[in-house]
Coordinates of C-alpha atoms and ligand atoms in Angstrom, one line a residue:
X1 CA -147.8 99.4 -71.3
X2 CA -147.4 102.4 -73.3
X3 CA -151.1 104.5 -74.3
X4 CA -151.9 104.9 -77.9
X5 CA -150.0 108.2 -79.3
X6 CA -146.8 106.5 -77.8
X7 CA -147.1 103.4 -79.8
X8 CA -147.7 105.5 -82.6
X9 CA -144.4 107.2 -82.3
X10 CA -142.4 104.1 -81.6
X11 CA -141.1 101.9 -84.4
X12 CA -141.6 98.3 -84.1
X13 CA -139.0 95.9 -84.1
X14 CA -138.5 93.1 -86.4
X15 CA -136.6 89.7 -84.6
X16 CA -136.8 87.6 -87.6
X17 CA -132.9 87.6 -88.4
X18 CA -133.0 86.5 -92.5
X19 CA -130.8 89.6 -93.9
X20 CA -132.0 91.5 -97.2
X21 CA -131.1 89.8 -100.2
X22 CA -130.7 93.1 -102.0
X23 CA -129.2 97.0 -100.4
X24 CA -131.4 98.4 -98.4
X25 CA -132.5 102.0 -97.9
X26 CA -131.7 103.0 -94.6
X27 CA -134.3 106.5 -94.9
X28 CA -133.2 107.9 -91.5
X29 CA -131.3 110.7 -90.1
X30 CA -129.8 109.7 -87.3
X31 CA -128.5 105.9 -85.9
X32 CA -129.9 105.1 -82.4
X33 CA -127.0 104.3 -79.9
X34 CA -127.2 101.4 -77.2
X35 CA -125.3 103.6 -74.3
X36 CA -123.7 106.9 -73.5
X37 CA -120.4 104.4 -73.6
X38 CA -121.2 103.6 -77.2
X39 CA -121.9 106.9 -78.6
X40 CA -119.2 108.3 -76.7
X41 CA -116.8 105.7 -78.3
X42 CA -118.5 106.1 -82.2
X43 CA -117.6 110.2 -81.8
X44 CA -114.7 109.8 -81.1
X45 CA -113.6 106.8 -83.9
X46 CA -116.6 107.7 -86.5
X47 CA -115.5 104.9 -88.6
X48 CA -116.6 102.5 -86.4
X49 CA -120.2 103.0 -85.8
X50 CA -123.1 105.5 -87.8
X51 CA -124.6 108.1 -86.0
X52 CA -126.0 110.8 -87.8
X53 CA -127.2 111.0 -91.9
X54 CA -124.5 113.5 -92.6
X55 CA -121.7 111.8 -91.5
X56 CA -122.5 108.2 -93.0
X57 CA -125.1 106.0 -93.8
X58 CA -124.9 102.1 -94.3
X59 CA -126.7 102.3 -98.0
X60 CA -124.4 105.1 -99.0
X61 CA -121.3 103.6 -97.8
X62 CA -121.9 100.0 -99.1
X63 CA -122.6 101.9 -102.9
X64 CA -119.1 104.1 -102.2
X65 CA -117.3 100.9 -101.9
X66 CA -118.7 99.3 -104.6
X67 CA -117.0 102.0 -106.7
X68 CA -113.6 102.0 -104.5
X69 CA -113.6 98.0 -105.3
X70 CA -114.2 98.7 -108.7
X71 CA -111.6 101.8 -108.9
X72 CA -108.8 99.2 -107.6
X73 CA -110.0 95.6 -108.9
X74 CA -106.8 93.5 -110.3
X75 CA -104.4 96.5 -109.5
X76 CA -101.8 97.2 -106.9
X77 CA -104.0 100.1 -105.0
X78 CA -104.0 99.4 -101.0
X79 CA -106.7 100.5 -99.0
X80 CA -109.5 101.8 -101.8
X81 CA -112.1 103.9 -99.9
X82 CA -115.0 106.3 -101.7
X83 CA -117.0 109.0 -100.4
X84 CA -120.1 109.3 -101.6
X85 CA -121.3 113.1 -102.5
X86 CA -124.8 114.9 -103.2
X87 CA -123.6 115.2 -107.1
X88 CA -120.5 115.2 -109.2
X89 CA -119.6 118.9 -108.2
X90 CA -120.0 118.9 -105.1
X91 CA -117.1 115.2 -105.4
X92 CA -115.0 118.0 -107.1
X93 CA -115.6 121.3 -104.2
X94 CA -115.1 118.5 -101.3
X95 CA -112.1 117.3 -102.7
X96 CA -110.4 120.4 -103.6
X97 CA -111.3 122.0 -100.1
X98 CA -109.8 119.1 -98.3
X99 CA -106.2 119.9 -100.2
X100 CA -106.6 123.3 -100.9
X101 CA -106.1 126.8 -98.5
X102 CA -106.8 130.3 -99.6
X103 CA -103.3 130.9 -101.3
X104 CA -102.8 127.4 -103.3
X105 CA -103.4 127.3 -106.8
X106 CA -104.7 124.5 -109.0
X107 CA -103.4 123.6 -112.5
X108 CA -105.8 122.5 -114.8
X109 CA -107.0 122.4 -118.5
X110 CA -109.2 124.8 -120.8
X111 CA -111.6 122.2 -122.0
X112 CA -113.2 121.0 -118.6
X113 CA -116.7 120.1 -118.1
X114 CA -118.3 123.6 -118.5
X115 CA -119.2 123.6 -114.8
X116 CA -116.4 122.4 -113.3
X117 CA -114.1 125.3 -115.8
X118 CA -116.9 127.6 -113.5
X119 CA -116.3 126.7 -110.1
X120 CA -112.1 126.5 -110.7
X121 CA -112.3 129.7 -112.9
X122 CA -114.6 131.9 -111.5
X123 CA -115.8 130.7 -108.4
X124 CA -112.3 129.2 -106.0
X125 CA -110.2 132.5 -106.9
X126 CA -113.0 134.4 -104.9
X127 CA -112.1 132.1 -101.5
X128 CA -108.5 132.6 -102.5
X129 CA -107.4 129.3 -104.3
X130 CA -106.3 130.1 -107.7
X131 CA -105.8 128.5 -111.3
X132 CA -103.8 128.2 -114.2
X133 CA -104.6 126.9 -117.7
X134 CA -102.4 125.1 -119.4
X135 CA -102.3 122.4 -122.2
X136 CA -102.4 119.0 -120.0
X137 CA -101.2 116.7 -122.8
X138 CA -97.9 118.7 -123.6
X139 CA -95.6 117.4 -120.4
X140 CA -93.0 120.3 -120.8
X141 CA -95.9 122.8 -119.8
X142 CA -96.8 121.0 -117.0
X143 CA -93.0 121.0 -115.4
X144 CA -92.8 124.4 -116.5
X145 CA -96.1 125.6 -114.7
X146 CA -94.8 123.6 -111.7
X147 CA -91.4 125.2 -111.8
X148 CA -92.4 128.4 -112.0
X149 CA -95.1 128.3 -109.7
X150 CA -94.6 126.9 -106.2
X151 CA -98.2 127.8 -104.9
X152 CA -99.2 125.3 -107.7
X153 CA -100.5 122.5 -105.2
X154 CA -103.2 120.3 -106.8
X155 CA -103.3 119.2 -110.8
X156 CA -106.9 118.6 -111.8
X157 CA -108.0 117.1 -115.1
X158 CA -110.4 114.8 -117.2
X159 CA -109.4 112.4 -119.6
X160 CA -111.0 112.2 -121.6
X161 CA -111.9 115.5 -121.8
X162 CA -115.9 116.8 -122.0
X163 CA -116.7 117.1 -124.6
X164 CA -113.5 117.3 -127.1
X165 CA -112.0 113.7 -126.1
X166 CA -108.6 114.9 -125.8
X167 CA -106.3 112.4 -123.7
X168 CA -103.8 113.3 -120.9
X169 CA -101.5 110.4 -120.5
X170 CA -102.6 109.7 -116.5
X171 CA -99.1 108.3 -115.7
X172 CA -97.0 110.8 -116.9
X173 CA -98.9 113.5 -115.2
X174 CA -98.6 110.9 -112.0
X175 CA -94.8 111.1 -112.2
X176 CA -94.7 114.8 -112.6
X177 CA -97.1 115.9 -109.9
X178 CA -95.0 113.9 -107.6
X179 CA -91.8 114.9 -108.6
X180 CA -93.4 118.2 -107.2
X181 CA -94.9 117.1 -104.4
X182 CA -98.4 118.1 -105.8
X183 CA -101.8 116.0 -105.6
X184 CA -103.3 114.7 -108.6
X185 CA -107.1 114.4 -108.9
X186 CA -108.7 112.7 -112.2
X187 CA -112.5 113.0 -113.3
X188 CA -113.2 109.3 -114.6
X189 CA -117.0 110.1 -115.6
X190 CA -116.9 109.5 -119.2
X191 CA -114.7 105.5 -118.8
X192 CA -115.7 104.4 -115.1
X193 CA -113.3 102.0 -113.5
X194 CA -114.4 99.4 -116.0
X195 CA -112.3 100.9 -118.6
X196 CA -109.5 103.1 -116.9
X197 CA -108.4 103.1 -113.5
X198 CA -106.3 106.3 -112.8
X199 CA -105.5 105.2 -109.2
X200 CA -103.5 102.5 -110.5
X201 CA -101.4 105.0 -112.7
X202 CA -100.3 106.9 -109.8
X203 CA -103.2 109.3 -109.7
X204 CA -103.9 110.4 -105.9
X205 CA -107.6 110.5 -106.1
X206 CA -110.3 110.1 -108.4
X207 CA -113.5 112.0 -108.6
X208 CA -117.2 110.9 -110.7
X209 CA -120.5 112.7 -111.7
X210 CA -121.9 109.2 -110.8
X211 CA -125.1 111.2 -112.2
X212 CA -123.8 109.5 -115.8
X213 CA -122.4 105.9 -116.8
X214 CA -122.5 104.5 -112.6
X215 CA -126.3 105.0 -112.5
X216 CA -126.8 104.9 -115.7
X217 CA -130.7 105.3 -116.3
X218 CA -130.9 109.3 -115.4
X219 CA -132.7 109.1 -112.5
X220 CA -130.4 110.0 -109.5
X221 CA -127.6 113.3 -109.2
X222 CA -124.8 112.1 -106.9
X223 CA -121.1 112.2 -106.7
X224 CA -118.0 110.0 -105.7
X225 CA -114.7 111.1 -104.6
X226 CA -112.0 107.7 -104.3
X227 CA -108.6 107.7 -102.9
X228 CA -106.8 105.2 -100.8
X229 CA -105.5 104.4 -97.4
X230 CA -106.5 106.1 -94.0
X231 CA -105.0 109.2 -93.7
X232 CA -106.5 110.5 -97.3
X233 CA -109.8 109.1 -96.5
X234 CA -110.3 111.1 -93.1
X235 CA -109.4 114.2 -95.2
X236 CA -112.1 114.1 -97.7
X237 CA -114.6 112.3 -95.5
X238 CA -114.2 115.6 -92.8
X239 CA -114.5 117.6 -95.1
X240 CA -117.5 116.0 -96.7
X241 CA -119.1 116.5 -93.2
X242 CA -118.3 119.6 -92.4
X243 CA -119.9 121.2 -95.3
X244 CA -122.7 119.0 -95.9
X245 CA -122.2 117.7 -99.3
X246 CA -123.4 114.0 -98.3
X247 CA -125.3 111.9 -100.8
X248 CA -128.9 111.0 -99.8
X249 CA -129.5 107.4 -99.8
X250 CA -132.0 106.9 -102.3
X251 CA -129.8 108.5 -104.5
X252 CA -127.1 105.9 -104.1
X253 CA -129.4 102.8 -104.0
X254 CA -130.3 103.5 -107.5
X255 CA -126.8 104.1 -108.1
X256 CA -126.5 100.5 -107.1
X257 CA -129.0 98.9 -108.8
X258 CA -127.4 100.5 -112.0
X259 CA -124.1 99.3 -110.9
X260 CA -125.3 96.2 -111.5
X261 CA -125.1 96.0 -115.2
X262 CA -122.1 98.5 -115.3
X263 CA -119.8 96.3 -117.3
X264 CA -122.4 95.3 -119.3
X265 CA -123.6 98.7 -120.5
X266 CA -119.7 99.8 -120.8
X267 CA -118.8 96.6 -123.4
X268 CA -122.2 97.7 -125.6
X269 CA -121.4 101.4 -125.1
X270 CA -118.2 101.4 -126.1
X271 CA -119.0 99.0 -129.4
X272 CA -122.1 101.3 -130.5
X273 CA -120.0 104.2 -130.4
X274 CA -117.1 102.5 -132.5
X275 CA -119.5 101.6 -135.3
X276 CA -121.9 105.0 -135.0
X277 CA -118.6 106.9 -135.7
X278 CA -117.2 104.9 -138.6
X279 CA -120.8 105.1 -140.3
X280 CA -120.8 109.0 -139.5
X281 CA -117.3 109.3 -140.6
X282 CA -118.1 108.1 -144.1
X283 CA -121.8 109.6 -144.3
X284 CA -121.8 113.0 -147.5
X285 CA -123.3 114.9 -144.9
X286 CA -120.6 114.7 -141.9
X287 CA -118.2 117.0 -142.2
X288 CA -115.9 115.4 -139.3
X289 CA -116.1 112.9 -136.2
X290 CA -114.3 112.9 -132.9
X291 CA -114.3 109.5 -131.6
X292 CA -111.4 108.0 -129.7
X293 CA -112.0 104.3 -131.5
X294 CA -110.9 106.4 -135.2
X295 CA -107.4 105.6 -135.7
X296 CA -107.8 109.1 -137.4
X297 CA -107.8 110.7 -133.9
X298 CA -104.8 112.1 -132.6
X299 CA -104.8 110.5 -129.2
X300 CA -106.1 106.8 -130.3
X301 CA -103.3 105.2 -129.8
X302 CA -102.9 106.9 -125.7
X303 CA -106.2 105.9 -125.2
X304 CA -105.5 102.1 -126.5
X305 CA -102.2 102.5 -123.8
X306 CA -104.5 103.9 -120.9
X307 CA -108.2 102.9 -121.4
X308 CA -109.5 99.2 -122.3
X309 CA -112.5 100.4 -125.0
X310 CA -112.9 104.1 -126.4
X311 CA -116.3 104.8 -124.3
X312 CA -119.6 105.9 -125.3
X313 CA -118.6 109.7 -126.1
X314 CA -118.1 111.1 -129.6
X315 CA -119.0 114.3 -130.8
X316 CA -119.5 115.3 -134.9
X317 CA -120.2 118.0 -137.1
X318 CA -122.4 118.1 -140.5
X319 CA -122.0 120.0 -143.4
X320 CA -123.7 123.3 -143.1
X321 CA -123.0 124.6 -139.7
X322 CA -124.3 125.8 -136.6
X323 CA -128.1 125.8 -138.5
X324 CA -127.4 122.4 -140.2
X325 CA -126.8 121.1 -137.0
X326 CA -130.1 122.3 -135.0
X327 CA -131.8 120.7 -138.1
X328 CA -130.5 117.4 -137.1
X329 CA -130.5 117.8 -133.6
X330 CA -134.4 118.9 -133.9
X331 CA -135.4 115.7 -136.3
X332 CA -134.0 112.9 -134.3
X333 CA -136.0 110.4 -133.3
X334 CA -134.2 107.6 -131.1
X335 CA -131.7 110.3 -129.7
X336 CA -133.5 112.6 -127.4
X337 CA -131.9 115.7 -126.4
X338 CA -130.7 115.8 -123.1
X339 CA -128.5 117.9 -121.2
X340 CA -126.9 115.1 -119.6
X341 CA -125.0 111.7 -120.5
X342 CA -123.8 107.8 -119.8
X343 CA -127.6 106.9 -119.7
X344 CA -128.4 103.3 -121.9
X345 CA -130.2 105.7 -124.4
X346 CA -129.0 108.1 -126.8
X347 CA -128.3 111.1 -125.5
X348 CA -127.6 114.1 -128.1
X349 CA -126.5 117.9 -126.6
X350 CA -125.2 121.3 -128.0
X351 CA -122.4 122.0 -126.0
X352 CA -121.9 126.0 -126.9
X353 CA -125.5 126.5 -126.3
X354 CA -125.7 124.3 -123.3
X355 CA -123.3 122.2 -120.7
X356 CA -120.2 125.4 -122.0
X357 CA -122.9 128.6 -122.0
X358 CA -121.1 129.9 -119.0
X359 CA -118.0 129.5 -120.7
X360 CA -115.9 132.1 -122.1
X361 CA -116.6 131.8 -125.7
X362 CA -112.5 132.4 -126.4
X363 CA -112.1 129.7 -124.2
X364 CA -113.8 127.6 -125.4
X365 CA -112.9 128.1 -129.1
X366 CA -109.8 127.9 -128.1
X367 CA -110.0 124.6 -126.7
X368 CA -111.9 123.3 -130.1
X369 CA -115.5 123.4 -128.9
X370 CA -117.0 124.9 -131.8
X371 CA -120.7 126.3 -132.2
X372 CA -121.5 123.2 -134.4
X373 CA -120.6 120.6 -132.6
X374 CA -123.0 118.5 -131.8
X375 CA -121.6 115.7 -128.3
X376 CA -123.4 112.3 -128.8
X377 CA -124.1 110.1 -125.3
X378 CA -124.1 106.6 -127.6
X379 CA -127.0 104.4 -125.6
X380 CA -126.7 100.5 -125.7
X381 CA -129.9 100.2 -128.4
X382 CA -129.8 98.4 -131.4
X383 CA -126.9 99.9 -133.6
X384 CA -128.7 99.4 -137.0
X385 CA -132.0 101.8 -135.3
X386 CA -129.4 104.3 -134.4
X387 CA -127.8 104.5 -137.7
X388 CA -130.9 104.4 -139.9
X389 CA -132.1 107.4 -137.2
X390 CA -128.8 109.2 -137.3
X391 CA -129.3 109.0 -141.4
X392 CA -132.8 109.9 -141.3
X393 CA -132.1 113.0 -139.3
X394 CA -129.1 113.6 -141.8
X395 CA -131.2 113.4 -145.0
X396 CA -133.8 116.0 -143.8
X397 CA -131.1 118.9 -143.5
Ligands
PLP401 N1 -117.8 115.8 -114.6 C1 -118.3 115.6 -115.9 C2 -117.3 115.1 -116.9 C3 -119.6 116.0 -116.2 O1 -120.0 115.8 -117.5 C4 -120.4 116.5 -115.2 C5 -121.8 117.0 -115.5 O2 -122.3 116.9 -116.6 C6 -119.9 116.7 -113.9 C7 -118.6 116.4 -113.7 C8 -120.8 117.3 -112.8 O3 -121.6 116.3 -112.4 P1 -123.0 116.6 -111.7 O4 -124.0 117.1 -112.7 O5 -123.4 115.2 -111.1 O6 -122.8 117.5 -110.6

């Protein structure tokens, strides 16, 4: 019979065997082991068994396959796997540093995410792994970059791009990269699996801020890198481990429970976007819209080859400029401003004052993110309140 303060310590057990009917959170930071034998065999086969927070967790790992299933549902990818990450760039270090050694080089884009253009720009070159920019959509500059540079080992890119919606055609890029014996890795933030699936295309692995459209009510940061079969997964999960860039649990549960309406919010997205940017697109006070759903953008018709709907990202400017826009930005009502996106509300942000800051301001120019445009996050609300805001806003500049 244990005394008092050892009961206290000691967690009851539960016998009654009925199982969860929804994910639990398993809050704990280690797994408790049955024998020496058994720990001794989990160590050395990990994926067989949990044993400490950092290396896996059963609510963590049931929410990263979730997204693998989703990543390869209806296509011919073998072995889907996901590792679940502490936010979107950390998916992005702990895939890169499980390809990459001091000496490689990555290829990539100029109109990134403004923190991932950071960490590939400015940060990697100071452990040694390089980058060039080039224009991803323009094939010939990608051989040539590969040609000419054999420490070129990894391609990196978004499609569509945050926030200028330019689209890379994911195949093509497949074929290349392989022709050169060089990974591919694709952020799928802004389309989720439910509409493009890079893996399928030929992409080696896919990484998401699943922070955005996977959670989808802004109330969790995590990450996701997926790839497929064994070899691949070990990689990225070792890596994962040995510098700590695990998701936490609760974190992923709530990414769950917003999985559950994923394909849901991505139809209504998708569709409030589409009308939004044809009412902007003929509103006197627009002076242009960037929405992939136009059949005045340049890359609608790759997007109708590679993607099922256009998304929930547009961007616009009005007439008037930088201050015209803050006017607009400052008298919305529906549309908050929010440094962030793929939530079910309206999400409105400044990119050359915010997400691309740290950006250099060539760069960026260069890569047609202009000081007044203004990136919309299209919720899942009523379309006629979002249009009578949007014009409300309008009118008072
Ligand atoms: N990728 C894209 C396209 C993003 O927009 C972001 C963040 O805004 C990230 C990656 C980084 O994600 P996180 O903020 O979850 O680290």
């Amino acid at each position: 019979m244990s005394r008092i303060g050892t009961i206290c310590v000691k967690d009851a057990k539960d016998n009654r065997t009925t199982k969860p009917h929804q994910l639990p959170i398993y809050a704990t930071s280690s797994f408790e082991l049955e024998s020496v034998e058994e720990g001794m065999a989990i160590f050395k086969d990990p994926m067989t068994g949990h044993l400490y927070g950092r290396f896996s967790n059963p609510t963590i790992d049931a929410v990263a396959d979730k997204i693998a299933q989703l990543e390869a549902h209806n296509t011919n990818v073998n072995d889907p796997w996901g590792v679940m990450t502490s936010s979107g760039m950390s998916a992005i270090t702990t895939v890169i540093l499980a390809e990459l050694v001091a000496g490689d080089k990555i290829l990539t884009q100029g109109n990134l995410y403004g923190g991932t253009t950071e960490l590939i720009k400015n940060r990697l070159p100071l452990y040694g792994i390089g980058c060039t920019l080039t224009n991803l959509t323009d094939l010939n500059q990608v051989r040539a970059a590969l040609q000419r540079d054999k420490t070129i080992r990894l391609i990196y890119f978004e499609t569509p791009s945050n926030p200028g919606l330019d689209v890379i055609d994911l195949k093509k890029v497949a074929q290349v990269a392989k022709e050169h014996d060089v990974i591919t890795v694709v952020d799928n933030t802004f389309c989720t699996p439910i509409i493009q699936q890079p893996l399928d295309l030929g992409i080696d692995y896919v990484i998401h801020s699943s922070t955005k459209y996977l959670n989808g009510h802004g109330n969790s940061i995590t990450g996701v890198v997926i790839g497929s079969g064994a070899q691949r997964k070990k990689k990225v999960w070792s890596t994962m481990k040995a510098i700590g860039t695990n998701c936490n649990p609760f974190d992923a549960w709530l990414v769950n429970n917003g999985m559950k309406t994923l394909a849901l919010r991505m139809k209504q997205h998708s569709s409030n976007a589409l009308s939004l940017s044809k009412y902007l697109e003929s509103h006197p006070k627009v002076a242009s819209v960037n929405y992939l759903g136009l059949e005045s953008h340049p890359h609608h018709s790759l997007s109708q080859k590679q993607m099922s709907s256009f998304g929930g990202m547009m961007s616009f400017e009005v007439v008037g400029g930088l201050s015209s826009g803050v006017a607009f930005m400052d008298a919305l009502n529906i549309g908050s401003l929010a440094p962030t996106m793929g939530d079910v509300d309206t999400l409105i942000m400044h990119p050359a004052s915010m997400s691309h800051l740290n950006v250099d301001p060539t760069l960026r120019l260069a890569n047609g993110i202009s000081d007044s445009m203004i990136r919309v996050s299209v919720g899942i609300e009523d379309i006629e309140d979002l249009c009578e805001d949007f014009d409300h806003a309008l009118q008072s500049i």
